XYZ file of C-alpha atoms in Angstrom:
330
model
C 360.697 -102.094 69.637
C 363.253 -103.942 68.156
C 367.004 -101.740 68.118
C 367.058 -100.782 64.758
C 363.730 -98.986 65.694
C 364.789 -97.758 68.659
C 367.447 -96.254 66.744
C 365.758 -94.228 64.403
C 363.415 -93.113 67.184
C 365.948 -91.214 68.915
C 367.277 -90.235 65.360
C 364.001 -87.816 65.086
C 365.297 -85.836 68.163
C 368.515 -84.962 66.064
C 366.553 -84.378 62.445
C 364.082 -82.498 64.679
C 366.129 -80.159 66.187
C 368.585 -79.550 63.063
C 365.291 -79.024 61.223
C 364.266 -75.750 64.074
C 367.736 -74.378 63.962
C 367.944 -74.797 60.375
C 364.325 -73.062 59.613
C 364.495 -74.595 56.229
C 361.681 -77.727 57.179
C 358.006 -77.847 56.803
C 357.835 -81.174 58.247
C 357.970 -79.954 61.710
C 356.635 -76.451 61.331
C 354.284 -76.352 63.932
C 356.408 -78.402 66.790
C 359.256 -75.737 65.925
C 356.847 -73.009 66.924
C 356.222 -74.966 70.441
C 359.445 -75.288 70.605
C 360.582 -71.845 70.406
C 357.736 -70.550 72.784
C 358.912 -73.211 75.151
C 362.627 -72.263 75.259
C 361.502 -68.752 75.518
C 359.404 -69.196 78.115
C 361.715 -71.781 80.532
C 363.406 -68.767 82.318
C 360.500 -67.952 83.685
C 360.427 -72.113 85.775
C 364.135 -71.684 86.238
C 366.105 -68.450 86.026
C 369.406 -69.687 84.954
C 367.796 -71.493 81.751
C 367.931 -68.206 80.134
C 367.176 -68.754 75.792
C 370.506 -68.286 74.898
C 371.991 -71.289 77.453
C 368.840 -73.536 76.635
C 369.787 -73.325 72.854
C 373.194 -73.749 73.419
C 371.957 -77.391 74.720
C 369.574 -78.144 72.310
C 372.143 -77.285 69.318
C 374.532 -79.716 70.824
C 372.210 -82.448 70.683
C 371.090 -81.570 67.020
C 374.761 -82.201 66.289
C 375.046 -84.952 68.054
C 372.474 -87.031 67.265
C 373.168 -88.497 64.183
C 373.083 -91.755 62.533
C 376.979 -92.184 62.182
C 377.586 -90.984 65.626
C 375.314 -93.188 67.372
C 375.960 -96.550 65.299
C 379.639 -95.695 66.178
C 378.943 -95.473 69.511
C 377.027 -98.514 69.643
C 379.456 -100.827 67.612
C 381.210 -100.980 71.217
C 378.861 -103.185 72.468
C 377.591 -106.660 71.439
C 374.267 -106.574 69.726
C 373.082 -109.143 71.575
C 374.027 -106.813 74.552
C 371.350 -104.229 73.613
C 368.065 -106.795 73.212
C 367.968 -108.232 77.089
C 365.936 -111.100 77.414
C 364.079 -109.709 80.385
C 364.252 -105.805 80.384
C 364.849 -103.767 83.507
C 362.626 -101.051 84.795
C 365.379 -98.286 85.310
C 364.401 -95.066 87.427
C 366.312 -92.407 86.285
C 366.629 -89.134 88.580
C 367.402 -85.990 86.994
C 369.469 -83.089 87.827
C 368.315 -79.435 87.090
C 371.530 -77.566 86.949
C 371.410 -77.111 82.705
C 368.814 -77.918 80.106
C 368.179 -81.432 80.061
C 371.167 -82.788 81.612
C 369.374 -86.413 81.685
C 369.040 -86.655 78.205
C 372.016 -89.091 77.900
C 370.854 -90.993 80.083
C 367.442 -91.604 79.685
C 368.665 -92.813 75.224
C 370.951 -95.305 77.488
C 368.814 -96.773 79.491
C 366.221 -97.211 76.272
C 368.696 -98.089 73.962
C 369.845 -100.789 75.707
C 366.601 -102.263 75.423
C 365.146 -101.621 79.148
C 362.470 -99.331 80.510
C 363.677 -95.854 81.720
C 361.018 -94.530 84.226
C 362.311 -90.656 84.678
C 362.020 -88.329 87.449
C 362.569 -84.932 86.398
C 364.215 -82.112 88.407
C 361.031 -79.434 89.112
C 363.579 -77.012 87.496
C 363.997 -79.045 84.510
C 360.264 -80.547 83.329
C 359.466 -79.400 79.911
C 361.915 -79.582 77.479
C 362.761 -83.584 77.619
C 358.718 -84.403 77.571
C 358.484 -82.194 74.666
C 361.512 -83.512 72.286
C 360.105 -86.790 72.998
C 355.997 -86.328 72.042
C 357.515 -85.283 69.153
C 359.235 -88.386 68.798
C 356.109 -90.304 69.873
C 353.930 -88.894 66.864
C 356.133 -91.152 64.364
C 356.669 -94.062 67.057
C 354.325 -94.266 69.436
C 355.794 -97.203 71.075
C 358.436 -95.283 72.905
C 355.611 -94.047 75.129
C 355.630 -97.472 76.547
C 359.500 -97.904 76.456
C 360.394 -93.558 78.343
C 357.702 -92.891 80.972
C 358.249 -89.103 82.835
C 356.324 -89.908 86.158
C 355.541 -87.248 88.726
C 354.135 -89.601 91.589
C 356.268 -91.334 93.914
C 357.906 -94.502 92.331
C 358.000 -97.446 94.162
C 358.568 -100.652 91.345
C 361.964 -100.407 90.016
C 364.928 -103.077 88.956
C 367.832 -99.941 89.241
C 368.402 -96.503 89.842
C 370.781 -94.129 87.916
C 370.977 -91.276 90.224
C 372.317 -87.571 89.606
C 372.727 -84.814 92.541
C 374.645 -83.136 94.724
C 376.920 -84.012 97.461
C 373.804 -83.616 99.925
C 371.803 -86.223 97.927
C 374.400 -88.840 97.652
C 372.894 -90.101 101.406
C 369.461 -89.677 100.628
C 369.915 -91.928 97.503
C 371.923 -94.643 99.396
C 369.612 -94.760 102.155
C 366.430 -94.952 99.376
C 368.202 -96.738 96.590
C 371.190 -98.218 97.816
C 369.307 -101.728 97.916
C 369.343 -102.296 94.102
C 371.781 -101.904 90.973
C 372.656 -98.423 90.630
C 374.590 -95.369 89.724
C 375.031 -92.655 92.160
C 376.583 -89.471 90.776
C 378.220 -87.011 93.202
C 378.862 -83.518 92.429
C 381.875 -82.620 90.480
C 384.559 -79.644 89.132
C 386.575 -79.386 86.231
C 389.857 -77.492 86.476
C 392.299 -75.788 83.963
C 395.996 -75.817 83.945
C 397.571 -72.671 82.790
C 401.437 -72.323 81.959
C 400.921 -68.102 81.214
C 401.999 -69.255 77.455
C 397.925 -69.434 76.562
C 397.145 -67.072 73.668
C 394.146 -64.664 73.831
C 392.067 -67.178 71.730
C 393.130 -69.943 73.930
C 391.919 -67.649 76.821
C 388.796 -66.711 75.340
C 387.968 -70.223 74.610
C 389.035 -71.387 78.279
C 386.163 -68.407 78.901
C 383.399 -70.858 77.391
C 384.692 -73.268 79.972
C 383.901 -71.309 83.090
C 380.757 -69.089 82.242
C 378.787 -71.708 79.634
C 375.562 -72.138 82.092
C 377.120 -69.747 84.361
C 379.376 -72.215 85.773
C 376.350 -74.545 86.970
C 377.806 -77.613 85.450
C 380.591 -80.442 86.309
C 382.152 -79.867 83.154
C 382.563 -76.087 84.150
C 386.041 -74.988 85.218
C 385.769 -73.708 88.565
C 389.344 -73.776 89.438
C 392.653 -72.477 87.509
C 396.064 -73.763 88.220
C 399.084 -71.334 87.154
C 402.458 -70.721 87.828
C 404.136 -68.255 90.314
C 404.182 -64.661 89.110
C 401.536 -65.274 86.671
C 399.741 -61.827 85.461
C 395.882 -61.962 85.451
C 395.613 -59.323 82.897
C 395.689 -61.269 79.649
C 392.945 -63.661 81.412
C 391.029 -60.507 82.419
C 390.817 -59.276 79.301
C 389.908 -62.878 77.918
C 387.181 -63.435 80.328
C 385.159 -60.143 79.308
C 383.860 -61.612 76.523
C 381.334 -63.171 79.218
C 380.567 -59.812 80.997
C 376.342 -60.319 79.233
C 376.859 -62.762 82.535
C 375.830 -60.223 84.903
C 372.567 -58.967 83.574
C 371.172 -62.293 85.121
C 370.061 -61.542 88.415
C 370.708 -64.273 90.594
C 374.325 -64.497 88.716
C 374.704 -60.569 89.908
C 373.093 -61.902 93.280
C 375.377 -64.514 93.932
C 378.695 -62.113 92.563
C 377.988 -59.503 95.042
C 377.034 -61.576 98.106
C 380.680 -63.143 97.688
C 382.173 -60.552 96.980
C 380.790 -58.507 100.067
C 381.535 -61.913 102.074
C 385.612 -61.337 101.107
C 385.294 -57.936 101.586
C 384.350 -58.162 105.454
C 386.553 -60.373 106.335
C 388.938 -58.102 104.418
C 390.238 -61.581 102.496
C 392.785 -60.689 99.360
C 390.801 -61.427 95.635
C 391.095 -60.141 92.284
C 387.721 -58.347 91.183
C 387.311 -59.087 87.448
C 384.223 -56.852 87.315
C 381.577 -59.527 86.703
C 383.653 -62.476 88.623
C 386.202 -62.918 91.338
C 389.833 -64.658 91.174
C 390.274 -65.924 94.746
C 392.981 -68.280 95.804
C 391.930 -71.368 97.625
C 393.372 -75.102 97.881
C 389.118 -75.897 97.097
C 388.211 -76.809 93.450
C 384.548 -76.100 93.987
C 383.954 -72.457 93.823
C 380.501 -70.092 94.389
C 379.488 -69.133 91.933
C 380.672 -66.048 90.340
C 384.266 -66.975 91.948
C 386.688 -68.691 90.070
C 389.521 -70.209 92.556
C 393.358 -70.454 91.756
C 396.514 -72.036 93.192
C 399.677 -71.674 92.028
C 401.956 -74.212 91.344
C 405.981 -75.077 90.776
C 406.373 -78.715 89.513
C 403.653 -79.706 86.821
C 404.874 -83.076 87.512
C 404.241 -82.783 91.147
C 400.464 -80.944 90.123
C 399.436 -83.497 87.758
C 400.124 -86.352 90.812
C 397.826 -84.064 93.021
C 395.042 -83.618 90.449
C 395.388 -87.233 90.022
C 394.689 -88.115 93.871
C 391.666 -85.740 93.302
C 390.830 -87.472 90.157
C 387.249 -88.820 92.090
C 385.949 -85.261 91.992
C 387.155 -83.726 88.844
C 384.972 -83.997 86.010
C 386.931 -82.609 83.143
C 391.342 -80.824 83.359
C 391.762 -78.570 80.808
C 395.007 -77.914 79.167
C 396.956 -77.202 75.947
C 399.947 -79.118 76.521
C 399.892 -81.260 78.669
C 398.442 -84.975 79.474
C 396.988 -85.113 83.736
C 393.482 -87.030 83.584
C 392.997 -87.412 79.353
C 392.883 -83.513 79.314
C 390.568 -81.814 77.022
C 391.735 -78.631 74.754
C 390.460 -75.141 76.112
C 386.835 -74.088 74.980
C 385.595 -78.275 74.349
C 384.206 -79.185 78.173
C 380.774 -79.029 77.063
């Protein structure tokens, strides 16, 4: 499979998907019925993929993955770049925390014209095979080129490698020995000046409770200034409250919030989350930490010393690590 091929390959993930949120296409009737039976039925393999946070992923990649946006992406790199005379045999090791996290990943590693041999998370296996048999029906070549391998894998050229902070030895020790990419666990944090509208708030909301906070690219930490009032945020925030009718969310809220509450530690109880001030950027979940701050010049040095575990900074003014606007982490 030559690139341009390769190309419009991954192009029928994006005309695929717009076609089943779109309901407007007979050309994938039937796989849009799968489809919609499968993201139903993924809660029931992982309890945080609930319908609502699995479509949320699947309509960013029908947006996503479009001609323009991927031939832009690609004009980075030298053409020659993307047909290697000897392709690799890449093992790719998913994470489970959202829907098909690996997906970026795994079009990397094949459109660069090596082999992407993929380990899926057991809380993650259904979605990424399915989006690409679909894709195999009009190229069946790409079932040579993306292979999703349950057995041990043993013959591999390099590893790109996603997991915890736990897992970060465990892949060293097992794939340390070859070209690879080992990605630790990460936060993203917000800085707040208390001049935030509502709408800014509410948006900053999508930031901390989009996959229930599960995700790098989830704020799990707010920095604000002294005498800041909580209230506007609170109020913000409740446009997440559906949050709670997940169980192991609800599990998770109240086993933190009975934690504080014996050792009679000061938080703020938001009714479906907890404000809790900690130096930590990496929160339970559930529990969103704060610090406050004086100097933004002196905070933006400090989040820059921590810039090795921060994912994404969110804030509407001003510039720390290539800060993102409130409401666009995912």
């Amino acid at each position: 499979m030559n690139l341009t091929v390769r190309i419009e390959s991954i192009l029928v993930i994006g005309n695929f998907l717009r076609s089943y949120f779109s309901n407007t296409s007979s050309e994938y009737q039937r796989e849009c019925l799968l489809l919609k039976e499968l993201v139903t039925n993924e809660i029931h393999y992982n309890h945080w993929f609930t319908t609502d946070n699995v479509n949320y992923a699947l309509q960013y990649w029908a947006t996503v993955l479009t001609s323009e946006n991927l031939h832009r992406w690609l004009s980075s790199y030298s053409l020659s770049e993307l047909e290697p005379q000897h392709p690799k045999e890449v093992l790719v090791i998913a994470a489970g925390n959202i829907p098909m996290v690996v997906l970026h990943d795994i079009i990397s590693v094949f459109l660069t014209g090596h082999k992407a041999l993929v380990k899926l998370s057991s809380k993650d296996k259904n979605l990424l095979p399915f989006l690409f048999s679909v894709v195999s029906e009009q190229y069946s070549g790409i079932k040579q080129r993306i292979l999703f391998l349950e057995d041990k894998i043993t013959n591999y050229d390099a590893v790109i490698a996603t997991g915890g902070d736990l897992s970060q030895s465990y892949f060293e020790k097992y794939f340390g020995n070859v070209p690879h990419i080992f990605r630790h666990h990460r936060n993203s944090v917000a800085v707040l000046t208390g001049n935030e509208s509502l709408s800014e708030l509410e948006e900053l909301s999508n930031d901390v409770f989009q996959y229930f906070g599960l995700g790098c690219r989830n704020v799990s930490k707010i920095y604000i200034p002294t005498k800041y009032s909580f209230d506007f945020l609170i109020q913000a925030f409740s446009n997440w409250q559906q949050v709670i009718y997940n169980n192991d969310y609800l599990n998770n809220y109240e086993y933190q919030k009975t934690i504080y509450l014996l050792n009679k530690e000061s938080f703020i109880d938001g009714g479906f989350f907890i404000l809790k001030e900690s130096e930590n950027i990496s929160s339970p979940i559930g529990v969103i930490f704060y610090e406050y701050y004086t100097d933004i010049c002196k905070l933006a040095a400090k989040i820059r010393n921590m810039s090795h575990m921060i994912q994404c900074v969110v804030s509407k003014e001003f510039k720390v690590l290539d800060d993102v606007k409130p409401g666009t982490t995912q």
